Short mmCIF file of C-alpha atoms and ligand atoms in Angstrom, two decimals:
data_model
loop_
_atom_site.label_atom_id
_atom_site.label_comp_id
_atom_site.label_asym_id
_atom_site.label_seq_id
_atom_site.Cartn_x
_atom_site.Cartn_y
_atom_site.Cartn_z
CA UNK A 5 -108.57 -315.93 -10.45
CA UNK A 6 -109.94 -317.12 -7.15
CA UNK A 7 -107.50 -319.12 -5.10
CA UNK A 8 -109.31 -322.16 -3.88
CA UNK A 9 -106.46 -324.53 -4.34
CA UNK A 10 -106.52 -325.85 -0.80
CA UNK A 11 -110.24 -326.42 -0.84
CA UNK A 12 -110.16 -328.19 -4.17
CA UNK A 13 -107.31 -330.45 -3.27
CA UNK A 14 -108.09 -331.39 0.27
CA UNK A 15 -111.79 -331.80 0.65
CA UNK A 16 -111.51 -333.52 4.01
CA UNK A 17 -110.18 -330.45 5.72
CA UNK A 18 -112.96 -327.93 5.64
CA UNK A 19 -112.19 -326.52 9.06
CA UNK A 20 -108.70 -325.51 8.06
CA UNK A 21 -109.77 -324.26 4.68
CA UNK A 22 -112.72 -322.26 5.93
CA UNK A 23 -110.58 -320.64 8.54
CA UNK A 24 -109.57 -317.17 7.46
CA UNK A 25 -111.56 -317.59 4.24
CA UNK A 26 -112.68 -314.00 4.72
CA UNK A 27 -109.12 -312.99 3.85
CA UNK A 28 -109.40 -314.69 0.52
CA UNK A 29 -109.20 -312.22 -2.31
CA UNK A 30 -108.49 -312.68 -5.95
CA UNK A 31 -105.09 -312.15 -7.47
CA UNK A 32 -106.34 -311.07 -10.83
CA UNK A 33 -104.60 -307.78 -10.50
CA UNK A 34 -101.74 -306.24 -12.33
CA UNK A 35 -100.93 -302.92 -10.72
CA UNK A 36 -101.61 -299.98 -12.99
CA UNK A 37 -98.28 -298.43 -12.21
CA UNK A 38 -96.56 -301.47 -13.71
CA UNK A 39 -97.46 -300.18 -17.18
CA UNK A 40 -96.14 -296.77 -16.15
CA UNK A 41 -92.87 -298.36 -15.01
CA UNK A 42 -92.58 -300.18 -18.31
CA UNK A 43 -93.16 -296.93 -20.20
CA UNK A 44 -90.42 -295.24 -18.14
CA UNK A 45 -88.05 -298.12 -18.83
CA UNK A 46 -88.81 -297.92 -22.54
CA UNK A 47 -87.77 -294.22 -22.39
CA UNK A 48 -84.58 -295.00 -20.50
CA UNK A 49 -83.72 -297.94 -22.74
CA UNK A 50 -81.55 -295.97 -25.24
CA UNK A 51 -79.24 -294.96 -22.37
CA UNK A 52 -78.75 -298.50 -21.17
CA UNK A 53 -76.06 -300.97 -22.22
CA UNK A 54 -77.17 -303.90 -20.11
CA UNK A 55 -79.84 -305.08 -17.69
CA UNK A 56 -79.06 -306.36 -14.21
CA UNK A 57 -81.96 -308.35 -12.89
CA UNK A 58 -82.25 -309.77 -9.38
CA UNK A 59 -84.29 -312.87 -8.64
CA UNK A 60 -84.83 -314.82 -5.42
CA UNK A 61 -82.85 -318.06 -5.82
CA UNK A 62 -85.62 -319.95 -3.99
CA UNK A 63 -88.09 -319.04 -6.74
CA UNK A 64 -85.89 -318.19 -9.74
CA UNK A 65 -88.73 -318.53 -12.21
CA UNK A 66 -91.67 -317.15 -10.24
CA UNK A 67 -89.68 -314.05 -9.23
CA UNK A 68 -88.61 -313.09 -12.75
CA UNK A 69 -89.88 -309.94 -14.36
CA UNK A 70 -91.64 -311.06 -17.51
CA UNK A 71 -91.32 -309.22 -20.82
CA UNK A 72 -88.37 -306.99 -19.99
CA UNK A 73 -86.26 -308.42 -22.84
CA UNK A 74 -88.90 -307.18 -25.27
CA UNK A 75 -88.55 -303.66 -23.89
CA UNK A 76 -84.77 -303.58 -23.73
CA UNK A 77 -83.91 -305.48 -26.85
CA UNK A 78 -80.63 -307.19 -27.66
CA UNK A 79 -78.74 -305.98 -24.63
CA UNK A 80 -76.77 -308.23 -22.31
CA UNK A 81 -78.69 -309.49 -19.30
CA UNK A 82 -77.01 -310.10 -15.97
CA UNK A 83 -79.03 -312.30 -13.66
CA UNK A 84 -78.15 -312.01 -9.99
CA UNK A 85 -79.69 -314.82 -8.00
CA UNK A 86 -79.95 -313.59 -4.41
CA UNK A 87 -80.51 -315.43 -1.11
CA UNK A 88 -77.84 -318.05 -1.74
CA UNK A 89 -77.88 -318.69 2.01
CA UNK A 90 -81.57 -319.61 1.91
CA UNK A 91 -81.90 -321.67 -1.27
CA UNK A 92 -81.36 -325.33 -2.13
CA UNK A 93 -77.95 -325.20 -3.80
CA UNK A 94 -78.45 -328.40 -5.78
CA UNK A 95 -81.56 -327.00 -7.45
CA UNK A 96 -79.92 -323.61 -7.88
CA UNK A 97 -77.11 -325.17 -9.90
CA UNK A 98 -79.70 -326.47 -12.37
CA UNK A 99 -81.30 -323.05 -12.62
CA UNK A 100 -77.94 -321.35 -13.16
CA UNK A 101 -77.26 -323.71 -16.04
CA UNK A 102 -80.76 -323.14 -17.40
CA UNK A 103 -80.29 -319.37 -17.49
CA UNK A 104 -76.70 -319.58 -18.77
CA UNK A 105 -78.06 -321.55 -21.75
CA UNK A 106 -80.42 -318.66 -22.39
CA UNK A 107 -77.37 -316.40 -22.69
CA UNK A 108 -77.82 -314.75 -19.31
CA UNK A 109 -74.70 -313.87 -17.31
CA UNK A 110 -75.53 -315.51 -14.02
CA UNK A 111 -74.20 -315.21 -10.49
CA UNK A 112 -75.41 -316.43 -7.13
CA UNK A 113 -74.98 -314.25 -4.05
CA UNK A 114 -75.89 -313.83 -0.43
CA UNK A 115 -76.41 -310.09 -0.27
CA UNK A 116 -75.96 -310.16 3.48
CA UNK A 117 -72.41 -311.26 2.86
CA UNK A 118 -69.88 -308.47 2.32
CA UNK A 119 -68.23 -310.15 -0.67
CA UNK A 120 -71.43 -310.24 -2.72
CA UNK A 121 -71.00 -306.75 -4.22
CA UNK A 122 -67.48 -307.62 -5.33
CA UNK A 123 -68.79 -310.70 -7.10
CA UNK A 124 -71.49 -308.68 -8.88
CA UNK A 125 -69.05 -305.94 -9.88
CA UNK A 126 -66.69 -308.57 -11.30
CA UNK A 127 -69.49 -310.01 -13.41
CA UNK A 128 -70.38 -306.53 -14.67
CA UNK A 129 -66.68 -306.02 -15.59
CA UNK A 130 -66.74 -309.28 -17.53
CA UNK A 131 -69.82 -308.21 -19.47
CA UNK A 132 -68.32 -304.78 -20.00
CA UNK A 133 -65.16 -306.34 -21.42
CA UNK A 134 -67.20 -308.34 -23.92
CA UNK A 135 -69.20 -305.27 -24.97
CA UNK A 136 -66.08 -303.16 -25.39
CA UNK A 137 -64.39 -305.87 -27.45
CA UNK A 138 -67.34 -305.74 -29.83
CA UNK A 139 -67.08 -301.94 -29.95
CA UNK A 140 -63.38 -302.23 -30.75
CA UNK A 141 -64.12 -304.60 -33.65
CA UNK A 142 -66.40 -301.89 -35.02
CA UNK A 143 -63.68 -299.27 -34.57
CA UNK A 144 -65.36 -297.66 -31.57
CA UNK A 145 -63.61 -296.50 -28.40
CA UNK A 146 -64.18 -298.41 -25.15
CA UNK A 147 -66.59 -296.79 -22.69
CA UNK A 148 -67.87 -297.32 -19.20
CA UNK A 149 -71.25 -298.97 -19.33
CA UNK A 150 -74.65 -298.14 -17.93
CA UNK A 151 -76.89 -300.83 -16.54
CA UNK A 152 -80.50 -300.81 -15.39
CA UNK A 153 -81.25 -302.67 -12.15
CA UNK A 154 -84.60 -304.43 -12.14
CA UNK A 155 -86.37 -306.90 -9.90
CA UNK A 156 -89.72 -307.59 -8.30
CA UNK A 157 -90.17 -306.57 -4.65
CA UNK A 158 -88.21 -308.37 -1.94
CA UNK A 159 -85.48 -309.83 -4.16
CA UNK A 160 -82.82 -307.59 -2.57
CA UNK A 161 -82.74 -304.62 -4.95
CA UNK A 162 -82.52 -301.96 -2.23
CA UNK A 163 -79.96 -304.00 -0.31
CA UNK A 164 -77.71 -304.08 -3.35
CA UNK A 165 -78.30 -300.46 -4.35
CA UNK A 166 -77.66 -299.27 -0.79
CA UNK A 167 -74.45 -301.26 -0.52
CA UNK A 168 -73.19 -299.78 -3.78
CA UNK A 169 -74.50 -296.30 -3.02
CA UNK A 170 -72.77 -296.23 0.34
CA UNK A 171 -69.56 -296.67 -1.50
CA UNK A 172 -70.25 -294.31 -4.34
CA UNK A 173 -73.16 -292.35 -5.70
CA UNK A 174 -72.08 -291.09 -9.06
CA UNK A 175 -74.23 -288.01 -8.81
CA UNK A 176 -77.64 -287.00 -9.97
CA UNK A 177 -77.84 -286.04 -13.57
CA UNK A 178 -80.73 -284.35 -15.29
CA UNK A 179 -81.16 -286.08 -18.57
CA UNK A 180 -83.19 -284.18 -21.18
CA UNK A 181 -86.52 -285.74 -21.92
CA UNK A 182 -86.90 -287.34 -18.50
CA UNK A 183 -89.25 -286.03 -15.89
CA UNK A 184 -87.16 -287.45 -13.06
CA UNK A 185 -83.50 -286.88 -12.56
CA UNK A 186 -81.55 -290.08 -12.68
CA UNK A 187 -79.20 -291.21 -9.95
CA UNK A 188 -76.37 -293.28 -11.26
CA UNK A 189 -74.50 -295.49 -8.86
CA UNK A 190 -70.94 -296.54 -9.43
CA UNK A 191 -70.29 -300.26 -9.73
CA UNK A 192 -66.56 -300.52 -10.40
CA UNK A 193 -65.87 -298.69 -13.66
CA UNK A 194 -69.48 -298.88 -14.72
CA UNK A 195 -72.73 -297.28 -13.67
CA UNK A 196 -76.05 -298.62 -12.49
CA UNK A 197 -79.47 -297.05 -12.47
CA UNK A 198 -82.30 -298.20 -10.24
CA UNK A 199 -85.48 -298.95 -12.19
CA UNK A 200 -87.96 -296.11 -12.01
CA UNK A 201 -90.87 -297.92 -10.38
CA UNK A 202 -92.13 -301.21 -9.08
CA UNK A 203 -92.01 -304.23 -11.32
CA UNK A 204 -93.99 -307.40 -10.96
CA UNK A 205 -93.83 -310.89 -12.29
CA UNK A 206 -96.72 -312.12 -14.32
CA UNK A 207 -99.07 -314.10 -12.14
CA UNK A 208 -99.40 -316.75 -14.77
CA UNK A 209 -100.93 -319.28 -12.46
CA UNK A 210 -101.72 -320.02 -8.85
CA UNK A 211 -98.43 -321.81 -8.37
CA UNK A 212 -96.50 -318.61 -9.18
CA UNK A 213 -98.68 -316.52 -6.86
CA UNK A 214 -98.34 -319.01 -4.01
CA UNK A 215 -94.58 -319.27 -4.54
CA UNK A 216 -94.31 -315.48 -4.38
CA UNK A 217 -96.43 -315.30 -1.24
CA UNK A 218 -94.42 -318.11 0.37
CA UNK A 219 -91.27 -316.02 -0.03
CA UNK A 220 -92.98 -312.75 1.02
CA UNK A 221 -92.62 -311.24 -2.43
CA UNK A 222 -96.31 -310.37 -2.38
CA UNK A 223 -98.16 -309.40 0.73
CA UNK A 224 -99.58 -312.39 2.51
CA UNK A 225 -102.95 -310.58 2.82
CA UNK A 226 -103.37 -310.67 -0.95
CA UNK A 227 -103.98 -314.40 -0.75
CA UNK A 228 -105.51 -316.69 1.82
CA UNK A 229 -103.05 -317.54 4.59
CA UNK A 230 -104.15 -321.17 4.74
CA UNK A 231 -103.63 -321.56 0.99
CA UNK A 232 -100.10 -320.21 1.38
CA UNK A 233 -99.28 -322.36 4.40
CA UNK A 234 -100.64 -325.50 2.77
CA UNK A 235 -98.65 -324.67 -0.37
CA UNK A 236 -95.50 -324.49 1.78
CA UNK A 237 -96.32 -327.77 3.51
CA UNK A 238 -96.93 -329.47 0.16
CA UNK A 239 -93.58 -328.23 -1.17
CA UNK A 240 -91.79 -329.48 1.94
CA UNK A 241 -93.59 -332.80 1.67
CA UNK A 242 -92.65 -333.15 -2.00
CA UNK A 243 -89.01 -332.06 -1.77
CA UNK A 244 -87.85 -331.55 1.82
CA UNK A 245 -89.41 -334.22 4.03
CA UNK A 246 -86.52 -333.88 6.49
CA UNK A 247 -87.53 -330.27 7.19
CA UNK A 248 -91.17 -331.26 7.52
CA UNK A 249 -90.21 -333.73 10.20
CA UNK A 250 -87.64 -331.73 12.15
CA UNK A 251 -89.66 -328.51 12.22
CA UNK A 252 -93.24 -329.76 12.28
CA UNK A 253 -93.02 -333.30 13.60
CA UNK A 254 -94.62 -334.83 10.53
CA UNK A 255 -92.84 -337.60 8.63
CA UNK A 256 -95.13 -336.83 5.70
CA UNK A 257 -98.40 -335.08 5.08
CA UNK A 258 -101.61 -337.01 5.21
CA UNK A 259 -104.68 -336.22 3.10
CA UNK A 260 -106.36 -335.10 6.30
CA UNK A 261 -105.24 -331.53 6.80
CA UNK A 262 -107.01 -331.15 10.09
CA UNK A 263 -104.84 -333.97 11.38
CA UNK A 264 -101.69 -332.37 9.91
CA UNK A 265 -102.55 -329.06 11.53
CA UNK A 266 -103.24 -330.72 14.86
CA UNK A 267 -99.82 -332.37 14.89
CA UNK A 268 -98.12 -329.11 13.91
CA UNK A 269 -100.26 -327.05 16.29
CA UNK A 270 -99.34 -329.27 19.22
CA UNK A 271 -95.70 -329.19 18.24
CA UNK A 272 -95.54 -325.41 18.07
CA UNK A 273 -97.92 -324.81 20.95
CA UNK A 274 -100.72 -322.96 19.15
CA UNK A 275 -103.64 -324.33 21.10
CA UNK A 276 -106.74 -322.31 21.90
CA UNK A 277 -108.42 -322.54 25.29
CA UNK A 278 -109.92 -326.01 25.60
CA UNK A 279 -107.10 -327.59 23.64
CA UNK A 280 -108.49 -326.76 20.19
CA UNK A 281 -106.03 -325.97 17.43
CA UNK A 282 -105.87 -322.35 16.32
CA UNK A 283 -105.63 -323.01 12.59
CA UNK A 284 -104.86 -319.48 11.49
CA UNK A 285 -102.01 -319.23 14.00
CA UNK A 286 -100.58 -322.46 12.63
CA UNK A 287 -100.77 -321.08 9.08
CA UNK A 288 -99.12 -317.80 10.05
CA UNK A 289 -96.45 -319.68 11.98
CA UNK A 290 -95.59 -321.77 8.90
CA UNK A 291 -95.41 -318.67 6.70
CA UNK A 292 -93.30 -316.83 9.24
CA UNK A 293 -90.86 -319.74 9.45
CA UNK A 294 -89.71 -318.95 5.91
CA UNK A 295 -89.74 -315.20 6.44
CA UNK A 296 -87.65 -315.49 9.58
CA UNK A 297 -85.27 -317.92 7.85
CA UNK A 298 -86.02 -320.77 10.25
CA UNK A 299 -86.91 -322.94 7.30
CA UNK A 300 -84.25 -322.56 4.64
CA UNK A 301 -82.25 -324.55 2.10
CA UNK A 302 -85.37 -324.67 -0.06
CA UNK A 303 -86.20 -323.95 -3.68
CA UNK A 304 -89.83 -324.05 -4.75
CA UNK A 305 -89.45 -323.60 -8.52
CA UNK A 306 -88.18 -326.80 -10.06
CA UNK A 307 -86.06 -326.65 -13.19
P1 G4P B 27 -86.26 -305.13 -2.51
O1 G4P B 27 -85.57 -303.81 -2.50
O2 G4P B 27 -85.97 -305.91 -3.75
O3 G4P B 27 -87.70 -305.07 -2.19
O4 G4P B 27 -85.61 -306.05 -1.36
P2 G4P B 27 -84.75 -305.64 -0.09
O5 G4P B 27 -83.40 -305.21 -0.49
O6 G4P B 27 -85.56 -304.73 0.76
O7 G4P B 27 -84.64 -307.07 0.61
C1 G4P B 27 -85.77 -307.75 1.10
C2 G4P B 27 -85.37 -308.61 2.29
O8 G4P B 27 -84.50 -309.65 1.83
C3 G4P B 27 -84.57 -307.84 3.36
O9 G4P B 27 -84.88 -308.43 4.60
C4 G4P B 27 -83.13 -308.16 3.01
O10 G4P B 27 -82.26 -308.03 4.11
C5 G4P B 27 -83.28 -309.60 2.58
N1 G4P B 27 -82.22 -310.07 1.68
C6 G4P B 27 -81.83 -309.55 0.51
N2 G4P B 27 -80.87 -310.30 -0.04
C7 G4P B 27 -80.66 -311.33 0.79
C8 G4P B 27 -79.79 -312.46 0.76
O11 G4P B 27 -79.01 -312.69 -0.18
N3 G4P B 27 -79.87 -313.32 1.83
C9 G4P B 27 -80.73 -313.12 2.86
N4 G4P B 27 -80.73 -314.01 3.86
N5 G4P B 27 -81.56 -312.06 2.92
C10 G4P B 27 -81.52 -311.19 1.90
P3 G4P B 27 -85.85 -307.71 5.61
O12 G4P B 27 -86.01 -308.65 6.74
O13 G4P B 27 -87.07 -307.29 4.88
O14 G4P B 27 -85.06 -306.45 6.00
P4 G4P B 27 -83.76 -306.30 6.95
O15 G4P B 27 -84.31 -306.43 8.33
O16 G4P B 27 -82.80 -307.41 6.61
O17 G4P B 27 -83.24 -304.96 6.62
#
């Protein structure tokens, strides 16, 4: 799928769109190791009592791993929405309700905040209690549970694992039938296992890919930087006009993207010699504003 979204939508802005076009690549890729990861997870599945998935609260749909429920069937699913400090809380509430209706156990955290692990552990305890009650009804003894941690890149998986691991690594156990030894990490009375490889969302459409790139979940180089920046500007224009104005000096976007870029370029001081706007610098600046948390309080997936 070739990303020409900017070009198609804004014909009057060829200069901006052509800029950096050489970086444009297609996103019709689904890393081969993803299938390998899924195979590994399928093998681990019998050991697992629940799944703990992390998503970026700013893109709670685009950052979801697709198809995992089909691999790990009928097991409770904890959904940890990270980056509470960066998302639009009003939209997040809607998403939390949406996922709760789907029977997910949902919590919202800022992983940079020390109390986030406690919150996650408490949710795991809650799920564990429910599972053990069911076991009791069947005449089975209660047990400590094992959960598999999954998430696409950049959602905060290592941050969480490291925080928990610093407190307690439960040891490395060689489990028969597995090529790799598994490191279980203590989370309260229960155990967590990091997923064995890298997982990806399904790039179902350009919107998902651009949302992921906007939040640095896929490398910016995979797409065209102008497409990403214009996607960000469009989202701000549609939902966060106040941020568009305070950060970029634009009350709203016009159909003329050269004009938009000129206003922004002047505002942020990205002029080439001779006073011309350096379009690619403007695009990278816009992308970096999200990465460096200068533009926050935003949610791009709408419920
Ligand atoms: P991953 O393993 O899922 O790929 O994600 P990782 O933990 O590496 O987190 C990706 C980036 O997101 C890190 O920033 C991390 O600090 C940040 N992050 C994770 N959770 C939150 C959160 O709830 N709020 C905020 N504000 N940031 C969060 P980085 O800049 O790549 O690394 P670092 O300099 O912070 O170490």
